[in-house]
mmCIF file of C-alpha atoms in Angstrom:
data_model
loop_
_atom_site.group_PDB
_atom_site.id
_atom_site.type_symbol
_atom_site.label_atom_id
_atom_site.label_comp_id
_atom_site.label_asym_id
_atom_site.label_seq_id
_atom_site.Cartn_x
_atom_site.Cartn_y
_atom_site.Cartn_z
ATOM 1 C CA ASP A 1 -0.028 0.075 0.018
ATOM 2 C CA VAL A 2 3.103 2.443 -0.256
ATOM 3 C CA GLU A 3 2.392 5.567 -2.268
ATOM 4 C CA SER A 4 5.890 7.329 -1.659
ATOM 5 C CA PRO A 5 7.947 8.036 -4.780
ATOM 6 C CA PHE A 6 10.919 6.322 -2.961
ATOM 7 C CA VAL A 7 11.175 3.558 -0.364
ATOM 8 C CA LEU A 8 14.052 2.226 1.610
ATOM 9 C CA SER A 9 14.144 -1.506 1.807
ATOM 10 C CA ALA A 10 15.711 -3.487 4.539
ATOM 11 C CA LEU A 11 13.804 -6.499 4.071
ATOM 12 C CA ALA A 12 15.138 -10.185 4.366
ATOM 13 C CA GLY A 13 16.701 -11.243 1.256
ATOM 14 C CA ASP A 14 13.849 -13.701 0.163
ATOM 15 C CA MET A 15 11.088 -11.290 0.765
ATOM 16 C CA ALA A 16 13.077 -8.540 -0.764
ATOM 17 C CA GLY A 17 13.148 -10.574 -3.974
ATOM 18 C CA GLU A 18 9.290 -10.530 -4.236
ATOM 19 C CA VAL A 19 8.406 -7.084 -2.835
ATOM 20 C CA GLU A 20 11.030 -4.604 -4.262
ATOM 21 C CA PRO A 21 10.134 -5.705 -7.970
ATOM 22 C CA ALA A 22 6.384 -5.516 -7.068
ATOM 23 C CA LEU A 23 6.889 -1.810 -5.659
ATOM 24 C CA ALA A 24 9.090 -0.962 -8.836
ATOM 25 C CA GLU A 25 6.236 -2.175 -11.113
ATOM 26 C CA LYS A 26 3.965 0.230 -9.231
ATOM 27 C CA GLY A 27 6.343 2.983 -10.278
ATOM 28 C CA ILE A 28 8.141 3.315 -6.876
ATOM 29 C CA HIS A 29 11.915 3.757 -6.916
ATOM 30 C CA VAL A 30 13.369 1.397 -4.446
ATOM 31 C CA ILE A 31 16.580 2.032 -2.488
ATOM 32 C CA SER A 32 17.625 -1.357 -1.043
ATOM 33 C CA ASN A 33 19.813 -2.501 1.623
ATOM 34 C CA ALA A 34 18.774 -6.217 0.888
ATOM 35 C CA SER A 35 21.059 -8.536 -0.959
ATOM 36 C CA ALA A 36 18.412 -9.981 -3.175
ATOM 37 C CA MET A 37 18.788 -7.754 -6.183
ATOM 38 C CA ARG A 38 22.381 -6.757 -5.830
ATOM 39 C CA MET A 39 23.956 -8.966 -8.564
ATOM 40 C CA GLU A 40 21.173 -8.433 -11.209
ATOM 41 C CA ALA A 41 22.876 -7.205 -14.242
ATOM 42 C CA ASN A 42 20.861 -3.944 -14.636
ATOM 43 C CA VAL A 43 20.674 -3.151 -10.868
ATOM 44 C CA PRO A 44 23.133 -0.615 -9.765
ATOM 45 C CA LEU A 45 25.365 -1.736 -6.665
ATOM 46 C CA MET A 46 26.528 1.631 -5.604
ATOM 47 C CA ILE A 47 28.885 3.485 -3.435
ATOM 48 C CA PRO A 48 27.996 7.156 -4.681
ATOM 49 C CA GLU A 49 31.552 8.340 -4.302
ATOM 50 C CA ILE A 50 33.059 5.548 -6.250
ATOM 51 C CA ASN A 51 30.630 4.425 -8.911
ATOM 52 C CA GLY A 52 27.704 6.820 -8.896
ATOM 53 C CA ASP A 53 27.820 6.737 -12.586
ATOM 54 C CA HIS A 54 26.338 3.088 -12.503
ATOM 55 C CA ILE A 55 22.873 4.649 -11.711
ATOM 56 C CA SER A 56 22.768 4.540 -15.535
ATOM 57 C CA LEU A 57 22.117 0.897 -15.470
ATOM 58 C CA VAL A 58 18.398 1.500 -14.347
ATOM 59 C CA ASP A 59 17.795 2.977 -17.811
ATOM 60 C CA SER A 60 17.635 -0.877 -18.865
ATOM 61 C CA GLN A 61 15.077 -1.771 -16.102
ATOM 62 C CA SER A 62 11.641 -2.215 -17.817
ATOM 63 C CA THR A 63 9.686 -1.073 -14.732
ATOM 64 C CA LYS A 64 8.569 2.483 -14.192
ATOM 65 C CA GLY A 65 10.240 2.409 -10.718
ATOM 66 C CA LYS A 66 13.786 1.552 -10.366
ATOM 67 C CA ILE A 67 15.783 -0.566 -7.956
ATOM 68 C CA ILE A 68 19.197 0.609 -6.544
ATOM 69 C CA THR A 69 21.077 -1.379 -4.033
ATOM 70 C CA ASN A 70 24.051 -0.920 -1.597
ATOM 71 C CA PRO A 71 26.728 -3.515 -0.952
ATOM 72 C CA ASN A 72 27.322 -5.987 1.944
ATOM 73 C CA CYS A 73 28.784 -4.102 4.749
ATOM 74 C CA ALA A 74 32.402 -5.423 4.413
ATOM 75 C CA THR A 75 32.323 -4.996 0.567
ATOM 76 C CA VAL A 76 31.853 -1.149 1.254
ATOM 77 C CA PHE A 77 35.112 -0.616 3.198
ATOM 78 C CA LEU A 78 36.943 -3.034 0.987
ATOM 79 C CA SER A 79 35.738 -1.109 -1.985
ATOM 80 C CA MET A 80 36.363 2.340 -0.767
ATOM 81 C CA GLY A 81 39.932 1.299 0.263
ATOM 82 C CA LEU A 82 40.590 -0.222 -3.205
ATOM 83 C CA ALA A 83 38.944 2.579 -5.381
ATOM 84 C CA PRO A 84 41.641 5.280 -4.876
ATOM 85 C CA LEU A 85 44.369 2.802 -5.632
ATOM 86 C CA MET A 86 43.212 1.861 -8.920
ATOM 87 C CA SER A 87 44.780 5.272 -10.331
ATOM 88 C CA LEU A 88 48.180 3.576 -9.497
ATOM 89 C CA GLY A 89 48.306 1.138 -12.074
ATOM 90 C CA LYS A 90 46.566 -2.160 -13.025
ATOM 91 C CA ILE A 91 45.629 -4.233 -10.188
ATOM 92 C CA THR A 92 46.010 -8.040 -10.574
ATOM 93 C CA HIS A 93 45.097 -9.519 -7.334
ATOM 94 C CA VAL A 94 43.780 -8.418 -3.852
ATOM 95 C CA SER A 95 44.351 -10.588 -0.721
ATOM 96 C CA VAL A 96 41.573 -9.572 1.987
ATOM 97 C CA VAL A 97 41.216 -10.456 5.628
ATOM 98 C CA THR A 98 38.139 -9.069 7.484
ATOM 99 C CA LEU A 99 37.425 -8.562 11.271
ATOM 100 C CA GLN A 100 33.818 -8.208 11.449
ATOM 101 C CA ALA A 101 31.818 -6.868 14.375
ATOM 102 C CA ILE A 102 29.178 -8.917 16.183
ATOM 103 C CA SER A 103 26.464 -6.192 15.487
ATOM 104 C CA GLY A 104 26.709 -7.512 11.751
ATOM 105 C CA ALA A 105 25.177 -10.686 12.653
ATOM 106 C CA GLY A 106 21.725 -8.897 13.636
ATOM 107 C CA TYR A 107 19.942 -9.262 16.888
ATOM 108 C CA PRO A 108 20.201 -11.374 19.042
ATOM 109 C CA GLY A 109 23.543 -11.988 17.235
ATOM 110 C CA ILE A 110 26.148 -14.585 18.551
ATOM 111 C CA PRO A 111 25.741 -16.488 22.031
ATOM 112 C CA SER A 112 28.161 -14.878 24.197
ATOM 113 C CA MET A 113 30.182 -18.108 25.011
ATOM 114 C CA ASP A 114 30.693 -18.386 21.181
ATOM 115 C CA ILE A 115 32.404 -15.122 20.868
ATOM 116 C CA MET A 116 33.796 -13.859 24.105
ATOM 117 C CA GLY A 117 37.550 -14.232 23.893
ATOM 118 C CA ASN A 118 37.228 -15.697 20.482
ATOM 119 C CA ILE A 119 37.590 -15.444 16.834
ATOM 120 C CA ILE A 120 35.158 -17.311 14.405
ATOM 121 C CA PRO A 121 36.839 -17.637 11.074
ATOM 122 C CA PHE A 122 33.594 -18.229 9.184
ATOM 123 C CA ILE A 123 30.416 -16.285 8.322
ATOM 124 C CA GLY A 124 28.248 -18.252 5.964
ATOM 125 C CA GLY A 125 27.972 -16.760 2.263
ATOM 126 C CA GLU A 126 30.075 -13.727 3.282
ATOM 127 C CA GLU A 127 33.421 -14.326 1.310
ATOM 128 C CA ASP A 128 31.413 -15.031 -1.793
ATOM 129 C CA LYS A 129 29.360 -11.617 -1.562
ATOM 130 C CA ILE A 130 32.376 -9.647 -0.902
ATOM 131 C CA ASN A 131 34.403 -11.095 -3.852
ATOM 132 C CA GLN A 132 31.530 -10.713 -6.352
ATOM 133 C CA GLU A 133 30.119 -7.389 -5.120
ATOM 134 C CA ALA A 134 33.400 -5.439 -4.935
ATOM 135 C CA LEU A 135 34.284 -6.474 -8.633
ATOM 136 C CA LYS A 136 30.911 -5.070 -9.789
ATOM 137 C CA ILE A 137 31.318 -1.985 -7.837
ATOM 138 C CA LEU A 138 35.017 -1.276 -9.082
ATOM 139 C CA GLY A 139 34.380 -2.313 -12.703
ATOM 140 C CA SER A 140 32.450 -0.154 -15.277
ATOM 141 C CA ALA A 141 28.825 -0.068 -15.474
ATOM 142 C CA GLY A 142 27.899 -3.585 -16.780
ATOM 143 C CA LYS A 143 31.322 -5.044 -16.638
ATOM 144 C CA ASP A 144 33.097 -6.314 -13.632
ATOM 145 C CA ALA A 145 36.797 -5.371 -12.620
ATOM 146 C CA ASP A 146 39.225 -7.779 -14.131
ATOM 147 C CA PHE A 147 41.356 -8.640 -11.019
ATOM 148 C CA SER A 148 41.030 -11.604 -8.545
ATOM 149 C CA ILE A 149 40.316 -11.410 -4.976
ATOM 150 C CA THR A 150 40.773 -13.931 -2.137
ATOM 151 C CA THR A 151 38.896 -13.280 1.117
ATOM 152 C CA HIS A 152 38.913 -14.977 4.657
ATOM 153 C CA VAL A 153 36.375 -13.368 6.955
ATOM 154 C CA HIS A 154 36.175 -13.321 10.646
ATOM 155 C CA ARG A 155 33.740 -12.603 13.415
ATOM 156 C CA VAL A 156 35.551 -10.932 16.349
ATOM 157 C CA PRO A 157 34.241 -9.650 19.765
ATOM 158 C CA VAL A 158 33.714 -5.929 18.628
ATOM 159 C CA ILE A 159 30.553 -4.453 18.908
ATOM 160 C CA HIS A 160 30.473 -2.072 15.917
ATOM 161 C CA GLY A 161 33.000 -1.657 13.112
ATOM 162 C CA HIS A 162 34.174 -3.913 10.413
ATOM 163 C CA THR A 163 38.100 -3.816 9.733
ATOM 164 C CA VAL A 164 39.286 -5.026 6.423
ATOM 165 C CA ALA A 165 42.999 -5.834 5.810
ATOM 166 C CA MET A 166 44.249 -6.004 2.293
ATOM 167 C CA HIS A 167 47.171 -6.555 0.209
ATOM 168 C CA VAL A 168 46.876 -5.116 -3.350
ATOM 169 C CA SER A 169 49.076 -6.479 -6.025
ATOM 170 C CA PHE A 170 49.797 -4.486 -9.335
ATOM 171 C CA ASP A 171 51.370 -5.277 -12.398
ATOM 172 C CA GLN A 172 54.086 -2.826 -11.807
ATOM 173 C CA ASP A 173 56.155 -1.522 -8.865
ATOM 174 C CA VAL A 174 54.219 0.944 -6.657
ATOM 175 C CA LYS A 175 55.428 3.410 -4.001
ATOM 176 C CA VAL A 176 53.870 3.979 -0.406
ATOM 177 C CA ASP A 177 54.123 7.736 -0.844
ATOM 178 C CA ASP A 178 52.215 7.470 -4.207
ATOM 179 C CA ALA A 179 49.547 5.562 -2.485
ATOM 180 C CA LEU A 180 49.231 7.816 0.439
ATOM 181 C CA SER A 181 49.192 10.780 -1.871
ATOM 182 C CA VAL A 182 46.192 9.399 -4.022
ATOM 183 C CA LEU A 183 44.310 8.373 -0.552
ATOM 184 C CA ASN A 184 44.992 11.893 0.703
ATOM 185 C CA ASN A 185 43.530 13.423 -2.648
ATOM 186 C CA TRP A 186 40.269 11.381 -2.092
ATOM 187 C CA GLU A 187 39.887 12.545 1.442
ATOM 188 C CA GLU A 188 40.308 16.154 0.169
ATOM 189 C CA ARG A 189 37.677 15.345 -2.671
ATOM 190 C CA PHE A 190 35.228 13.435 -0.228
ATOM 191 C CA PRO A 191 35.736 14.909 3.234
ATOM 192 C CA LYS A 192 32.671 13.403 4.536
ATOM 193 C CA ALA A 193 33.470 9.869 3.224
ATOM 194 C CA PHE A 194 37.213 9.423 3.751
ATOM 195 C CA LYS A 195 39.612 9.727 6.782
ATOM 196 C CA ILE A 196 43.403 8.815 6.147
ATOM 197 C CA TYR A 197 45.592 7.966 9.244
ATOM 198 C CA THR A 198 49.347 7.857 9.390
ATOM 199 C CA GLU A 199 49.645 6.605 13.126
ATOM 200 C CA GLU A 200 50.868 3.237 13.065
ATOM 201 C CA ASP A 201 48.087 1.892 15.277
ATOM 202 C CA ARG A 202 45.072 3.578 13.794
ATOM 203 C CA PRO A 203 42.290 3.300 12.803
ATOM 204 C CA GLN A 204 40.573 1.412 15.721
ATOM 205 C CA PRO A 205 36.904 0.935 16.075
ATOM 206 C CA ALA A 206 36.868 2.125 19.663
ATOM 207 C CA LYS A 207 38.827 5.150 19.130
ATOM 208 C CA ASP A 208 37.659 6.292 15.651
ATOM 209 C CA LEU A 209 34.332 5.490 15.257
ATOM 210 C CA THR A 210 31.333 7.787 16.014
ATOM 211 C CA GLU A 211 27.511 7.061 16.347
ATOM 212 C CA PHE A 212 26.470 8.050 12.693
ATOM 213 C CA ASP A 213 29.834 7.353 11.212
ATOM 214 C CA GLN A 214 29.847 7.427 7.292
ATOM 215 C CA PHE A 215 33.557 7.379 6.812
ATOM 216 C CA ALA A 216 35.946 4.750 5.650
ATOM 217 C CA HIS A 217 38.868 5.137 8.066
ATOM 218 C CA ILE A 218 41.972 3.993 6.116
ATOM 219 C CA GLY A 219 45.390 3.672 7.776
ATOM 220 C CA ARG A 220 48.561 1.200 7.972
ATOM 221 C CA ILE A 221 49.500 1.964 4.626
ATOM 222 C CA LYS A 222 52.628 0.103 3.730
ATOM 223 C CA GLN A 223 54.820 -1.748 1.274
ATOM 224 C CA GLY A 224 54.130 -5.413 0.768
ATOM 225 C CA GLY A 225 56.630 -8.181 0.699
ATOM 226 C CA ARG A 226 57.175 -7.224 -3.012
ATOM 227 C CA LYS A 227 57.701 -3.762 -4.608
ATOM 228 C CA ASN A 228 54.289 -4.274 -6.457
ATOM 229 C CA ILE A 229 52.210 -4.823 -3.320
ATOM 230 C CA ILE A 230 50.716 -2.072 -1.217
ATOM 231 C CA GLY A 231 49.124 -3.043 2.231
ATOM 232 C CA LEU A 232 46.484 -1.057 4.145
ATOM 233 C CA ILE A 233 43.371 -1.267 6.454
ATOM 234 C CA SER A 234 39.960 0.076 5.785
ATOM 235 C CA MET A 235 37.605 0.243 8.644
ATOM 236 C CA GLY A 236 34.086 1.691 9.174
ATOM 237 C CA HIS A 237 30.750 1.403 11.006
ATOM 238 C CA ASN A 238 29.057 -1.669 9.709
ATOM 239 C CA LEU A 239 25.606 -0.449 10.683
ATOM 240 C CA VAL A 240 25.963 3.115 9.174
ATOM 241 C CA ARG A 241 28.193 3.527 6.076
ATOM 242 C CA GLY A 242 27.992 -0.466 5.867
ATOM 243 C CA ALA A 243 24.037 -0.628 5.961
ATOM 244 C CA ALA A 244 21.600 2.261 6.628
ATOM 245 C CA GLY A 245 23.767 5.059 5.848
ATOM 246 C CA ALA A 246 24.841 3.479 2.620
ATOM 247 C CA ALA A 247 21.064 3.296 1.606
ATOM 248 C CA ILE A 248 20.664 7.012 2.506
ATOM 249 C CA ALA A 249 23.536 7.999 0.477
ATOM 250 C CA ASN A 250 22.106 6.069 -2.609
ATOM 251 C CA LEU A 251 18.734 7.719 -1.724
ATOM 252 C CA GLU A 252 20.363 11.328 -2.055
ATOM 253 C CA LEU A 253 21.736 10.575 -5.382
ATOM 254 C CA ALA A 254 18.607 8.949 -6.656
ATOM 255 C CA VAL A 255 16.600 11.871 -5.735
ATOM 256 C CA GLN A 256 18.936 13.972 -7.900
ATOM 257 C CA LYS A 257 18.850 11.530 -10.818
ATOM 258 C CA LEU A 258 15.651 9.737 -11.034
ATOM 259 C CA LYS A 259 12.312 11.321 -12.281
ATOM 260 C CA VAL A 260 9.371 11.044 -10.131
#
């Protein structure tokens, strides 16, 4: 019975797969945090600062209303860490380790005796989501990026804040100073989305996250074991920029770009 020109969807995946297309058929634009439609070829999977131009994919959606999605929470911080580095050269492979907060498991979450003083090196379906979604985001509209990703995910006893450690391999040598310069440029371009740290022990969820935090906090930028590898950390609030705040960012772009 919704009559709004836009809706924000936070439905479970199976329900979203039915309800979101039905709303689009009615002429309602759907901005979705659900996973059901993310990998459809004509559905934008967007982080506005990175691939806002992918909104053009909605032109091939047959419904009057359009569907736009935001990524899995850990995918957001992986993609925001990688996107600036793509200007340094051709990426060939990315090795990823995530440390994901317990709030990402939803309510009531994980039994305390399973997570207190422990690390769980598995989250069902998460690794495939991260790999597939990041390549869609970092490619061109309708074509995935052409590098490979290997991901290990971990649930850790942190309330809020997903930390993504990555080692990025290029087809040529890359200098840390150049990587830092590119990241600082992105922080200047998007001061509400990127925070770059040079302290050796930052970023940290407990020290650097705020309640309504929309930032990718990026630090620990270093040379890898070979001169063509750059290592870094990208961390952010999994319930804000990784979920509800990501949908709101997409809504703000959609209001500018879509007809109502």
